[in-house]
CSV table of C-alpha atoms and ligand atoms in Angstrom, one decimal:
chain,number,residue,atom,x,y,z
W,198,UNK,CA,96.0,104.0,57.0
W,199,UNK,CA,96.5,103.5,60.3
W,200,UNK,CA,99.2,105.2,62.7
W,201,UNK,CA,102.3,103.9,63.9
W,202,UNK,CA,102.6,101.9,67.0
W,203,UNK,CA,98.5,101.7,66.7
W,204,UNK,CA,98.0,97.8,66.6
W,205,UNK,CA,97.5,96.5,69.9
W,206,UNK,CA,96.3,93.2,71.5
W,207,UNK,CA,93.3,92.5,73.8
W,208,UNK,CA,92.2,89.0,74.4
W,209,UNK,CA,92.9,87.2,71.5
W,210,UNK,CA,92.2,90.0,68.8
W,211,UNK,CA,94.6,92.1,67.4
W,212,UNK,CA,93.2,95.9,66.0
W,213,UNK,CA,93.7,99.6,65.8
W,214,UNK,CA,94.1,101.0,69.8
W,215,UNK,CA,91.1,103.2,69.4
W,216,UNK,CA,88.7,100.0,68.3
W,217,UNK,CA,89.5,97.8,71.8
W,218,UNK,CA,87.4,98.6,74.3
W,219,UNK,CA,87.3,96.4,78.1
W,220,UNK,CA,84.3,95.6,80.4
W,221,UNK,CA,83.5,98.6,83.0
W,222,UNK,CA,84.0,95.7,85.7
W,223,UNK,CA,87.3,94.7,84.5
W,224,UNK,CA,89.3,94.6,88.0
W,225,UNK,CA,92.2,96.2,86.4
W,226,UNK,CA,89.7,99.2,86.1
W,227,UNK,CA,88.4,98.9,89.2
W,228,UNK,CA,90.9,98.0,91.8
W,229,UNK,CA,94.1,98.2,89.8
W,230,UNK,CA,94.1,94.1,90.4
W,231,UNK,CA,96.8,93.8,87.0
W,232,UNK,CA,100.4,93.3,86.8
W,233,UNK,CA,102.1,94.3,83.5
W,234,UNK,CA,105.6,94.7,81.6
W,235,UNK,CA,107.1,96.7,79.1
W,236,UNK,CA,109.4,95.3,77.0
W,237,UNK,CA,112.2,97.1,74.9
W,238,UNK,CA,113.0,96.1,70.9
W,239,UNK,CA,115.6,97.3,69.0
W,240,UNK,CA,115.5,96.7,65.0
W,241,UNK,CA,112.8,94.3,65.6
W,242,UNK,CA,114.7,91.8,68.0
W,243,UNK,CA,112.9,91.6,71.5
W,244,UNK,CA,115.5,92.4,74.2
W,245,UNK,CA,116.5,90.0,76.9
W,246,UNK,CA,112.9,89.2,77.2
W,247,UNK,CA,113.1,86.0,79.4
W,248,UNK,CA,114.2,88.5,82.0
W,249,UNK,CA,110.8,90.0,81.8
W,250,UNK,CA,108.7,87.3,81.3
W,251,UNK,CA,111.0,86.1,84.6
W,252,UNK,CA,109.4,89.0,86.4
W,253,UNK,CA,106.1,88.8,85.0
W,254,UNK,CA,105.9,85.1,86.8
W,255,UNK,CA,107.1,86.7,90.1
W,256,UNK,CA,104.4,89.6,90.1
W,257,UNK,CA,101.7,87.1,89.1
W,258,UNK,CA,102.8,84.8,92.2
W,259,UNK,CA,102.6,87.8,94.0
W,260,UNK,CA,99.0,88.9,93.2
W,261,UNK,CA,98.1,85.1,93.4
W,262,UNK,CA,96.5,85.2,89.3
W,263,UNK,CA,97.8,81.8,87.3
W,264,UNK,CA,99.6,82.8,84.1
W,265,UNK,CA,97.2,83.3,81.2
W,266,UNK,CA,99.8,81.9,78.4
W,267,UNK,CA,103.0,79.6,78.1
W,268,UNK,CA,106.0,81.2,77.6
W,269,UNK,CA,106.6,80.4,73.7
W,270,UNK,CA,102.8,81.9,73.7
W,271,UNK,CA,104.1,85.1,75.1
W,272,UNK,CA,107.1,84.8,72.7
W,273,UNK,CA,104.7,84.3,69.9
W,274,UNK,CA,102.3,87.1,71.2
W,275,UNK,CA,105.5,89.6,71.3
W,276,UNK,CA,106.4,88.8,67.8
W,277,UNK,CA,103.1,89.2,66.6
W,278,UNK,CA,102.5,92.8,67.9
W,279,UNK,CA,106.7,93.5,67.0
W,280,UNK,CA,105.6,92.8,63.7
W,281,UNK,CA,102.1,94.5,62.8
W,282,UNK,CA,103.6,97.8,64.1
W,283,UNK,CA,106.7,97.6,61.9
W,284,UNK,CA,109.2,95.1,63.1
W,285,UNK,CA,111.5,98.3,63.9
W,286,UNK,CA,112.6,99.7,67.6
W,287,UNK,CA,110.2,100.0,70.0
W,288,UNK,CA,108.9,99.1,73.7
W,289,UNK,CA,105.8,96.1,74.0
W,290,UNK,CA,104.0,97.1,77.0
W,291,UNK,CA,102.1,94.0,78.2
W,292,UNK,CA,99.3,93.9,81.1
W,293,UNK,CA,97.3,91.5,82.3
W,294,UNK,CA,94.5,92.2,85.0
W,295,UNK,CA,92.6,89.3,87.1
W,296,UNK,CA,89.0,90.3,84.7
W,297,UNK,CA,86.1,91.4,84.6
W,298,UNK,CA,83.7,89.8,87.7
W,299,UNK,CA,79.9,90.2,87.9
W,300,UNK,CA,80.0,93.4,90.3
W,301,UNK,CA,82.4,94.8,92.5
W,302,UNK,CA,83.9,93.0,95.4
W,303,UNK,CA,87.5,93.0,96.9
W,304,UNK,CA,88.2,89.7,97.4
W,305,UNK,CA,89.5,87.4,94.8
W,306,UNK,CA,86.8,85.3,93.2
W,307,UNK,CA,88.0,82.4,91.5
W,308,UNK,CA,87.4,81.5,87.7
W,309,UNK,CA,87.6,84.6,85.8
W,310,UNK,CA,88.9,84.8,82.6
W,311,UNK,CA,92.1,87.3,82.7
W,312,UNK,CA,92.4,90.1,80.6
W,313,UNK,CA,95.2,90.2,78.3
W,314,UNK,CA,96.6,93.3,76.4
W,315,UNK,CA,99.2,94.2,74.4
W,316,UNK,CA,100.8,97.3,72.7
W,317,UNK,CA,103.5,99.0,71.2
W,318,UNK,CA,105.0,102.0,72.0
W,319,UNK,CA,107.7,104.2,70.6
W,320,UNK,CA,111.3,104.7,72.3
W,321,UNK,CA,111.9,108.3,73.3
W,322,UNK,CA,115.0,109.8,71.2
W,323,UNK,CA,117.7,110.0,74.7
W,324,UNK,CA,120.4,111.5,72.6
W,325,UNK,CA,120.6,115.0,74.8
W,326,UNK,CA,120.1,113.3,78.2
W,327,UNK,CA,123.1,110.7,77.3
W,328,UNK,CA,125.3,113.7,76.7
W,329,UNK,CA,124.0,116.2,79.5
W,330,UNK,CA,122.9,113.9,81.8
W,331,UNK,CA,119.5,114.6,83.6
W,332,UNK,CA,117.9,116.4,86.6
W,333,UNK,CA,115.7,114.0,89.4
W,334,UNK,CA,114.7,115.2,92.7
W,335,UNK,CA,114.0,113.2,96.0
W,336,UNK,CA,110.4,112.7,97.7
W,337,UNK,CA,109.3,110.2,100.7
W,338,UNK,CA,108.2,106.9,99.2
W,339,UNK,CA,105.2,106.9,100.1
W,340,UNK,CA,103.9,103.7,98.1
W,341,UNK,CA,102.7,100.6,99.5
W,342,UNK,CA,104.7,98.0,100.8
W,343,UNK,CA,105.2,95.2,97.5
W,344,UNK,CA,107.1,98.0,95.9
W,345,UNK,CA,108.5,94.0,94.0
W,346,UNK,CA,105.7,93.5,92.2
W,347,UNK,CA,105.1,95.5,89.1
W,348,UNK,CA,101.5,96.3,89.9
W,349,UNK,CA,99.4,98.4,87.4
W,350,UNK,CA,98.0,100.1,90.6
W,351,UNK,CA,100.6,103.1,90.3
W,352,UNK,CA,98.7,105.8,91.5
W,353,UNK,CA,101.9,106.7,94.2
W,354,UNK,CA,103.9,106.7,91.2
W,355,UNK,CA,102.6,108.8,88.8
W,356,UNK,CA,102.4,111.6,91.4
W,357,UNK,CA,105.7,111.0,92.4
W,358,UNK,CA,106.8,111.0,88.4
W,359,UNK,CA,105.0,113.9,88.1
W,360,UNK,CA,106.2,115.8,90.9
W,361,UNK,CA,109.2,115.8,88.6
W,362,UNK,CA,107.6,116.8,85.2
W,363,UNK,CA,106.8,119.9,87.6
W,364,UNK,CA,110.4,120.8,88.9
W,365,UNK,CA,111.6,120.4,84.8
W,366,UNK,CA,113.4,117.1,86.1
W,367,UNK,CA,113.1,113.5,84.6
W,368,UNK,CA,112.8,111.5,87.5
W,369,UNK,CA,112.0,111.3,91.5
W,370,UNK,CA,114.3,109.1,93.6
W,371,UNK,CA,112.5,107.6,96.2
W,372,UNK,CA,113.9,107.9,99.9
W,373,UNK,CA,112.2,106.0,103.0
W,374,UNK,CA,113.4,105.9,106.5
W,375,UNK,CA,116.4,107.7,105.3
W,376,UNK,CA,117.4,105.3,102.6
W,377,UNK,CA,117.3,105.3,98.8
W,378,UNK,CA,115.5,102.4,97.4
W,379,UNK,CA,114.6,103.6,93.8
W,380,UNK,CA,112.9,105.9,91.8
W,381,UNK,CA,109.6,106.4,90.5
W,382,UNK,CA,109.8,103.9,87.3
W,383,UNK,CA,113.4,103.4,87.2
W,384,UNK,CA,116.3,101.5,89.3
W,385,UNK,CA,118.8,104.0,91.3
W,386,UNK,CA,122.7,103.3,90.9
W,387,UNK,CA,124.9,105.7,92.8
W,388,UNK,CA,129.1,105.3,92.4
W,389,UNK,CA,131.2,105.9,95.1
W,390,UNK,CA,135.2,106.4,95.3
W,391,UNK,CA,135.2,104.4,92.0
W,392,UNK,CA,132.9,101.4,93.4
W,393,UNK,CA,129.4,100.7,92.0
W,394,UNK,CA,126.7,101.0,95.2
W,395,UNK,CA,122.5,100.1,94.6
W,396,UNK,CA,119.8,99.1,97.1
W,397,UNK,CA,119.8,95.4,98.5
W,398,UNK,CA,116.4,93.8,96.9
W,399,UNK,CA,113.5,93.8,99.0
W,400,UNK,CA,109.8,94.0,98.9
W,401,UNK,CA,110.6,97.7,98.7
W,402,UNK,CA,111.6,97.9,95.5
W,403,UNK,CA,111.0,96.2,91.6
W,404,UNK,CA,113.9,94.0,90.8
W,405,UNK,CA,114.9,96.2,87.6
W,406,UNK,CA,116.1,94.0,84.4
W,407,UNK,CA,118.6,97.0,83.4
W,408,UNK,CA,119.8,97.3,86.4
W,409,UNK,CA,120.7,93.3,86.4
W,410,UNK,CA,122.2,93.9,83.1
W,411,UNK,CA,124.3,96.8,84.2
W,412,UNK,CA,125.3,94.5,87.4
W,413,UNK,CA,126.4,91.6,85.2
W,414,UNK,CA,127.8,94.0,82.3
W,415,UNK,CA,129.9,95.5,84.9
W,416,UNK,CA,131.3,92.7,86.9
W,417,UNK,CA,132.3,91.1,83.6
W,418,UNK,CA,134.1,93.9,82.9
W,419,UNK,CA,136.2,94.0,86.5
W,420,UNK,CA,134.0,97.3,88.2
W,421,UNK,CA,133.9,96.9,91.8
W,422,UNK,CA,130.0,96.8,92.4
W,423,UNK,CA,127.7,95.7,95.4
W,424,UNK,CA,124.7,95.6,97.1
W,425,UNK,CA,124.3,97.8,100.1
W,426,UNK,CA,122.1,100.5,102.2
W,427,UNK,CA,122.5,103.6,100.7
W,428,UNK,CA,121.7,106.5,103.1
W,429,UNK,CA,120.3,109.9,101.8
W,430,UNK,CA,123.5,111.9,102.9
W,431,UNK,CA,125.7,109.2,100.8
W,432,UNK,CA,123.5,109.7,98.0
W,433,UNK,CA,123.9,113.4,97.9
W,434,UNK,CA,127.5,112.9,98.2
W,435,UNK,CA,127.7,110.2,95.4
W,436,UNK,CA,130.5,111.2,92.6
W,437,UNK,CA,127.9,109.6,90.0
W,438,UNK,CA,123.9,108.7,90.0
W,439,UNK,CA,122.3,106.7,87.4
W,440,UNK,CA,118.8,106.0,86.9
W,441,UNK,CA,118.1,102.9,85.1
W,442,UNK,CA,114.8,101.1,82.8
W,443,UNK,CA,114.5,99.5,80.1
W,444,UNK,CA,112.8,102.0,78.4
W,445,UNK,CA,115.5,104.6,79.3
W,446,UNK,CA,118.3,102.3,79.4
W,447,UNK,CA,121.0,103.7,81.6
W,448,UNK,CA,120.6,107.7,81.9
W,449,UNK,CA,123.8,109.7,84.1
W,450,UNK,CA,121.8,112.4,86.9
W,451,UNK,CA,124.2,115.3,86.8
W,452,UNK,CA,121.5,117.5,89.1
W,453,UNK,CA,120.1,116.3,91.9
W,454,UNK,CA,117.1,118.5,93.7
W,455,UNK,CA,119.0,121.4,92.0
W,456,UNK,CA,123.0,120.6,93.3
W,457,UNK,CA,125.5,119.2,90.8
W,458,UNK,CA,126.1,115.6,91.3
W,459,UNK,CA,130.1,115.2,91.2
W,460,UNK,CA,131.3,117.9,88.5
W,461,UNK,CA,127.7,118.2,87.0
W,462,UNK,CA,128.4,116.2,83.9
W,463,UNK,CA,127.9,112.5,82.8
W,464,UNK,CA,131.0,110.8,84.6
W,465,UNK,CA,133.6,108.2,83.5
W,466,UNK,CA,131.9,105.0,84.8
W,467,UNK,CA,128.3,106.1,83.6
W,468,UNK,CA,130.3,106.0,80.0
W,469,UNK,CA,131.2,102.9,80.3
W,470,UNK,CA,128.4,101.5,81.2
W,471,UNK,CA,126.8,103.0,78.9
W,472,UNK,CA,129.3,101.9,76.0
W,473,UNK,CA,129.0,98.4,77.3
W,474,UNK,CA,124.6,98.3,77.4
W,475,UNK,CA,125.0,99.7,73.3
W,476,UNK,CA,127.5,96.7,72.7
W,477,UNK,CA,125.5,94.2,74.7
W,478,UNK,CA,122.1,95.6,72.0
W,479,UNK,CA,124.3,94.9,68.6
W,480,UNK,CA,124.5,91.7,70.4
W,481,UNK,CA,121.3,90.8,70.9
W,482,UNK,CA,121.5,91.0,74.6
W,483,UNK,CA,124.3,88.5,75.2
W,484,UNK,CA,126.5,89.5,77.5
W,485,UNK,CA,130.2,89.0,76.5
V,281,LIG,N1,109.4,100.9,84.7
V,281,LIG,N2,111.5,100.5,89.3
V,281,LIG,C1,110.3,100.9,89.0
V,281,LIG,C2,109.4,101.5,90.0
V,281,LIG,C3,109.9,100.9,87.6
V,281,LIG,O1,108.7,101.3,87.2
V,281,LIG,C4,110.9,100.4,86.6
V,281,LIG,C5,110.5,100.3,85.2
V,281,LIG,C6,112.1,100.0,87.1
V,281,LIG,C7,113.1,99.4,86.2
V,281,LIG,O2,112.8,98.1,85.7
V,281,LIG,P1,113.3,97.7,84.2
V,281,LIG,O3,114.8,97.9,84.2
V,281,LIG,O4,113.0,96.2,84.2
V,281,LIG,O5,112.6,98.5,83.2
V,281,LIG,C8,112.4,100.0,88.4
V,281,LIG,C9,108.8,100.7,83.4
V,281,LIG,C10,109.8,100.9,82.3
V,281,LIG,C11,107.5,101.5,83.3
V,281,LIG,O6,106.8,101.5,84.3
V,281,LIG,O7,107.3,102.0,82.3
């Protein structure tokens, strides 16, 4: 009997998580040389994946590694793992690294076969945080500086992610130079006076799927919403914060290092959005 979410991928084999096992010399071990994805399913149906598989081709650019597969191979490799772990909700977490090469050097050596992987991985229950909303706190970024790729080497991140854990909050927004770029593994939105506000795009930050959903949901449905700097004073000042992944979808911050964002509940335009992401997953991810 094996558990749930326990079939995984790893270079052309599918089996239980605890039988795969990777070379010692794998780079991905070694130098964190791997880019990956993770991928939300609801009821079975992959959702908007060609936005990932979008940002999967920009990370690989970025780390100079061809792509392993064709995109109806990664389609066919998502179905496959969707459906030996139960063809119900879930995330696909996807990963490849650059492989295993014949000791340890830095530079890039080419000719070695990339390491693919693949698993599923259950979808945290975010019924409380929708209603109450959620507590981050702030912290330098102190990550590199090709914050746009979606690098497996997250060392920066996971202290900064669990920096948070510590202070009971779910997430760290990340400030540098004075300005809010993102948080730890999730997009920042803040509204302002009744207008949607995010980070302009840079090498500073991932380009978030959700948060490009939530940016087309919105200006479909009329909500003023635009790119621009957003210093730490106006995010403490913000009348609403929302963090955004696709594992989270979009969450409202109601505390914010301890202080009440706007009245301390989830407010009017983070129910909206939210009401319009749930629409846009009974549709399959269209937008209408
Ligand atoms: N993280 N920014 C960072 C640093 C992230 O790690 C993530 C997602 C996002 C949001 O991207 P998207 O909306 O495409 O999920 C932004 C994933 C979920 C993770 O690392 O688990």
């Amino acid at each position: 009997m094996t558990e749930p979410f326990d079939i995984a991928f790893l270079n052309g084999r599918f089996g239980a998580l605890s039988s795969l096992s990777l070379p010692v010399l794998d780079r991905g071990f070694l130098f964190g040389d791997a880019v990956y994805e993770v991928v939300p399913v609801y009821d079975g149906r992959v959702f908007r994946g060609d936005s990932h598989f979008d940002r999967l081709q920009h990370s690989l650019d970025g780390i100079r590694l061809d792509n392993p597969l064709r995109r109806e191979d990664w389609n066919e490799l998502l179905a496959n793992v969707i459906q030996r772990n139960g063809a119900g909700s879930m995330a696909v977490y996807l990963q490849i690294s650059r492989g295993a090469g014949s000791g340890r050097d830095h530079r890039i050596k080419p000719g070695l076969a990339p390491t693919v992987f693949a698993m599923a991985m259950p979808l945290a229950d975010r019924s409380a945080a929708r209603k109450k909303g959620v507590a981050a706190i702030t912290a330098d970024d102190i990550r590199w500086a090709r914050c746009d790729i979606k690098s497996t080497a997250l060392l920066a991140n996971v202290l900064l992610a669990s920096d948070a854990g510590r202070a009971g909050a779910e997430e760290t927004l990340l400030l540098r130079n004075g300005l809010l770029h993102e948080g730890a593994s999730s997009s920042v939105l803040i509204v302002t006076n009744g207008s949607v506000r995010m980070p302009p795009y840079s090498h500073r930050l991932l380009p978030g799927t959700t948060r490009d959903l939530v940016v087309a949901l919105l200006a479909a449905d009329g909500t003023d919403i635009c790119e621009q700097d957003i210093p730490e004073q106006e995010l403490r000042h913000a009348d609403e914060i929302w963090i955004a992944s696709a594992t989270r979808e979009v969450l409202p911050v109601t505390s914010l290092d301890g202080k009440a964002v706007g009245d301390g509940r989830p407010g009017p335009l983070w129910r909206r959005v939210n009401e319009l992401y749930q629409r846009c997953k009974e549709n399959g991810g269209e937008i209408r």
